[in-house]
GROMACS .gro file of C-alpha atoms in nm:
model
  208
    1MET     CA    1  -0.484  -0.841   0.252
    2PHE     CA    2  -0.202  -0.861  -0.013
    3GLY     CA    3   0.122  -0.880   0.177
    4ALA     CA    4  -0.007  -0.950   0.530
    5GLY     CA    5   0.273  -1.087   0.671
    6GLY     CA    6   0.498  -0.770   0.650
    7ARG     CA    7   0.497  -0.486   0.927
    8VAL     CA    8   0.222  -0.307   0.759
    9GLY     CA    9   0.024  -0.601   0.657
   10SER     CA   10   0.020  -0.727   0.977
   11ALA     CA   11  -0.075  -0.395   1.148
   12THR     CA   12  -0.374  -0.353   0.902
   13VAL     CA   13  -0.502  -0.701   0.975
   14ALA     CA   14  -0.518  -0.645   1.323
   15GLU     CA   15  -0.679  -0.298   1.293
   16ALA     CA   16  -0.928  -0.430   1.077
   17VAL     CA   17  -0.995  -0.703   1.292
   18ARG     CA   18  -1.028  -0.470   1.610
   19ARG     CA   19  -1.306  -0.275   1.385
   20GLY     CA   20  -1.471  -0.612   1.327
   21HIS     CA   21  -1.401  -0.699   0.971
   22THR     CA   22  -1.337  -1.044   0.834
   23VAL     CA   23  -0.980  -1.065   0.667
   24THR     CA   24  -0.839  -1.298   0.406
   25ALA     CA   25  -0.472  -1.245   0.463
   26VAL     CA   26  -0.247  -1.346   0.168
   27VAL     CA   27   0.115  -1.423   0.195
   28ARG     CA   28   0.341  -1.653  -0.016
   29ASP     CA   29   0.418  -1.889   0.280
   30PRO     CA   30   0.116  -1.937   0.517
   31ALA     CA   31   0.330  -2.170   0.753
   32LYS     CA   32   0.600  -1.889   0.820
   33TYR     CA   33   0.272  -1.671   0.987
   34PRO     CA   34   0.148  -1.909   1.246
   35ASP     CA   35   0.041  -1.595   1.465
   36LEU     CA   36  -0.144  -1.399   1.181
   37GLY     CA   37  -0.452  -1.594   1.200
   38ALA     CA   38  -0.735  -1.518   1.434
   39ASP     CA   39  -1.128  -1.587   1.448
   40GLN     CA   40  -1.185  -1.329   1.157
   41VAL     CA   41  -0.876  -1.381   0.963
   42ALA     CA   42  -0.817  -1.686   0.712
   43VAL     CA   43  -0.456  -1.691   0.639
   44VAL     CA   44  -0.398  -1.823   0.289
   45ARG     CA   45  -0.108  -1.872   0.011
   46GLY     CA   46  -0.163  -1.624  -0.304
   47ASP     CA   47   0.014  -1.431  -0.581
   48VAL     CA   48  -0.090  -1.090  -0.618
   49THR     CA   49   0.045  -1.063  -0.954
   50ASP     CA   50  -0.191  -1.340  -1.073
   51ALA     CA   51  -0.493  -1.194  -1.196
   52ALA     CA   52  -0.704  -1.546  -1.156
   53ALA     CA   53  -0.570  -1.557  -0.832
   54VAL     CA   54  -0.664  -1.222  -0.684
   55ALA     CA   55  -1.022  -1.266  -0.837
   56ALA     CA   56  -1.060  -1.609  -0.660
   57LEU     CA   57  -0.944  -1.478  -0.317
   58ALA     CA   58  -1.120  -1.134  -0.363
   59ALA     CA   59  -1.445  -1.268  -0.395
   60GLY     CA   60  -1.673  -1.177  -0.161
   61HIS     CA   61  -1.481  -0.909  -0.001
   62ASP     CA   62  -1.568  -0.525   0.022
   63ALA     CA   63  -1.208  -0.396  -0.049
   64ALA     CA   64  -0.844  -0.540  -0.101
   65VAL     CA   65  -0.503  -0.356   0.035
   66ASN     CA   66  -0.194  -0.440  -0.124
   67ALA     CA   67   0.122  -0.384   0.112
   68SER     CA   68   0.327  -0.674  -0.060
   69ALA     CA   69   0.699  -0.602  -0.240
   70ARG     CA   70   0.925  -0.833  -0.375
   71LEU     CA   71   1.330  -0.752  -0.334
   72ASP     CA   72   1.409  -1.053  -0.595
   73VAL     CA   73   1.216  -0.915  -0.883
   74PRO     CA   74   1.322  -0.581  -1.053
   75SER     CA   75   1.081  -0.331  -0.880
   76GLU     CA   76   0.905  -0.189  -1.170
   77GLU     CA   77   0.819  -0.544  -1.304
   78TYR     CA   78   0.699  -0.647  -0.968
   79PHE     CA   79   0.468  -0.347  -0.891
   80THR     CA   80   0.327  -0.296  -1.241
   81ALA     CA   81   0.251  -0.687  -1.251
   82ALA     CA   82   0.071  -0.635  -0.921
   83ALA     CA   83  -0.107  -0.327  -1.025
   84ARG     CA   84  -0.240  -0.507  -1.369
   85ALA     CA   85  -0.332  -0.824  -1.194
   86LEU     CA   86  -0.512  -0.619  -0.923
   87ALA     CA   87  -0.680  -0.429  -1.160
   88THR     CA   88  -0.822  -0.737  -1.370
   89GLY     CA   89  -0.879  -0.963  -1.068
   90LEU     CA   90  -1.098  -0.734  -0.867
   91GLY     CA   91  -1.297  -0.617  -1.154
   92LYS     CA   92  -1.415  -0.985  -1.196
   93ALA     CA   93  -1.449  -1.041  -0.834
   94GLY     CA   94  -1.674  -0.744  -0.802
   95VAL     CA   95  -1.429  -0.548  -0.552
   96ARG     CA   96  -1.434  -0.186  -0.624
   97ARG     CA   97  -1.219  -0.021  -0.346
   98LEU     CA   98  -0.835  -0.080  -0.383
   99LEU     CA   99  -0.577   0.065  -0.150
  100VAL     CA  100  -0.178   0.024  -0.245
  101LEU     CA  101   0.106   0.112  -0.029
  102GLY     CA  102   0.342   0.374  -0.188
  103ILE     CA  103   0.660   0.500  -0.084
  104ALA     CA  104   0.757   0.853   0.051
  105SER     CA  105   1.032   0.909  -0.218
  106THR     CA  106   0.775   0.961  -0.478
  107LEU     CA  107   0.600   1.243  -0.319
  108GLN     CA  108   0.682   1.604  -0.445
  109THR     CA  109   0.876   1.812  -0.231
  110VAL     CA  110   0.750   2.137  -0.457
  111PRO     CA  111   0.535   2.104  -0.759
  112GLY     CA  112   0.696   1.891  -1.012
  113VAL     CA  113   0.984   1.779  -0.788
  114ARG     CA  114   0.980   1.452  -0.587
  115ILE     CA  115   1.219   1.349  -0.324
  116MET     CA  116   1.390   1.076  -0.558
  117ASP     CA  117   1.437   1.345  -0.805
  118ASP     CA  118   1.737   1.480  -0.586
  119PRO     CA  119   2.077   1.408  -0.790
  120ASP     CA  120   2.220   1.306  -0.427
  121PHE     CA  121   1.926   1.053  -0.391
  122PRO     CA  122   2.085   0.695  -0.376
  123GLU     CA  123   2.040   0.526  -0.724
  124GLU     CA  124   1.928   0.182  -0.571
  125TYR     CA  125   1.637   0.359  -0.404
  126ARG     CA  126   1.578   0.552  -0.687
  127VAL     CA  127   1.534   0.240  -0.872
  128PHE     CA  128   1.301   0.104  -0.619
  129SER     CA  129   1.102   0.412  -0.602
  130GLN     CA  130   1.037   0.370  -0.961
  131GLY     CA  131   0.859   0.099  -0.937
  132HIS     CA  132   0.593   0.284  -0.727
  133VAL     CA  133   0.576   0.574  -0.994
  134ALA     CA  134   0.513   0.295  -1.262
  135GLU     CA  135   0.240   0.126  -1.063
  136PHE     CA  136   0.096   0.469  -0.983
  137GLU     CA  137   0.085   0.575  -1.375
  138LEU     CA  138  -0.046   0.211  -1.485
  139LEU     CA  139  -0.353   0.240  -1.206
  140ARG     CA  140  -0.406   0.574  -1.348
  141GLU     CA  141  -0.411   0.453  -1.706
  142GLN     CA  142  -0.585   0.129  -1.675
  143ALA     CA  143  -0.783   0.088  -1.375
  144ASP     CA  144  -1.083   0.299  -1.484
  145GLY     CA  145  -1.313   0.030  -1.302
  146LEU     CA  146  -1.139   0.067  -0.950
  147ASP     CA  147  -1.180   0.320  -0.705
  148TRP     CA  148  -0.809   0.315  -0.608
  149LEU     CA  149  -0.583   0.512  -0.361
  150MET     CA  150  -0.225   0.508  -0.325
  151VAL     CA  151  -0.133   0.546   0.078
  152VAL     CA  152   0.212   0.696   0.115
  153PRO     CA  153   0.373   0.702   0.465
  154PRO     CA  154   0.677   0.900   0.524
  155LEU     CA  155   1.058   0.809   0.516
  156ASP     CA  156   1.041   0.692   0.901
  157LEU     CA  157   0.776   0.445   0.900
  158SER     CA  158   0.863   0.303   1.232
  159SER     CA  159   0.772   0.010   1.449
  160GLU     CA  160   0.926   0.220   1.731
  161ALA     CA  161   0.705   0.506   1.705
  162PRO     CA  162   0.447   0.557   1.941
  163ALA     CA  163   0.116   0.460   1.824
  164THR     CA  164  -0.158   0.790   1.849
  165GLY     CA  165  -0.461   0.667   1.653
  166THR     CA  166  -0.426   1.021   1.453
  167TYR     CA  167  -0.255   1.133   1.137
  168ARG     CA  168  -0.221   1.413   0.922
  169THR     CA  169  -0.292   1.388   0.526
  170ALA     CA  170  -0.183   1.572   0.189
  171VAL     CA  171  -0.251   1.489  -0.164
  172GLY     CA  172   0.088   1.422  -0.328
  173THR     CA  173   0.299   1.603  -0.144
  174VAL     CA  174   0.552   1.568   0.174
  175ILE     CA  175   0.390   1.677   0.486
  176GLU     CA  176   0.584   1.944   0.700
  177GLY     CA  177   0.709   1.850   1.020
  178GLU     CA  178   0.867   1.537   1.130
  179GLY     CA  179   0.835   1.259   0.882
  180ARG     CA  180   0.741   0.963   1.113
  181ILE     CA  181   0.439   0.730   1.127
  182ALA     CA  182   0.398   0.400   1.327
  183HIS     CA  183   0.276   0.106   1.165
  184ALA     CA  184  -0.030   0.091   1.387
  185ASP     CA  185  -0.116   0.477   1.304
  186LEU     CA  186  -0.073   0.389   0.933
  187ALA     CA  187  -0.307   0.095   0.976
  188VAL     CA  188  -0.563   0.329   1.132
  189ALA     CA  189  -0.524   0.523   0.795
  190LEU     CA  190  -0.577   0.250   0.576
  191LEU     CA  191  -0.883   0.136   0.743
  192ASP     CA  192  -1.061   0.484   0.763
  193GLU     CA  193  -1.004   0.499   0.383
  194ILE     CA  194  -1.198   0.169   0.362
  195ASP     CA  195  -1.456   0.237   0.614
  196ARG     CA  196  -1.522   0.576   0.506
  197PRO     CA  197  -1.363   0.661   0.177
  198ALA     CA  198  -1.251   1.029   0.145
  199HIS     CA  199  -0.967   1.030  -0.121
  200HIS     CA  200  -0.969   0.838  -0.467
  201LYS     CA  201  -0.711   0.786  -0.729
  202VAL     CA  202  -0.417   1.017  -0.606
  203GLN     CA  203  -0.140   0.931  -0.373
  204LEU     CA  204  -0.245   1.035  -0.011
  205ALA     CA  205   0.037   1.130   0.218
  206VAL     CA  206  -0.013   1.032   0.591
  207SER     CA  207   0.227   1.108   0.854
  208SER     CA  208   0.189   1.160   1.254
   0.00000   0.00000   0.00000
């Protein structure tokens, strides 16, 4: 689990543990996350943009999840570097399944038109969103050996939303209705796609 220290990452680690999985929780500084460790969790330092580190950390695992982000590095540079390192490193480690966390602004509202394409969409968020678009394109073009999936929560990814244990999905498009999901329910969706892979090489929108 890359980016295990964030809200989505920690919720995903907790859901994996609840299901009986053994997890390697990868963070930039393990000392900052003393509560992340558990009997089934090894908290380790790692860099998702380093293919050799990815290969070493992923060895012996069945799947990898990347929920990491960096605000101090240009979005497109970071997300494409991570995607490239994951494609290379997981291949060397023999790990086939990869889930990456996307962003709602890249979903289509109508065919060919994404939320981020609206002229009134804030430019600073558009730049960040473009990093995820570039990540998706790189995976589609260069990760033939991986069974990857980009899981995309709605705009309101909330720590305050009630956890229901359920969710709805759509491929590549905004889901109708209230666009909101709890971190815990997003974690359920991620683990479901590890335990019972149902979607492959697409953007999978998830929402309550």
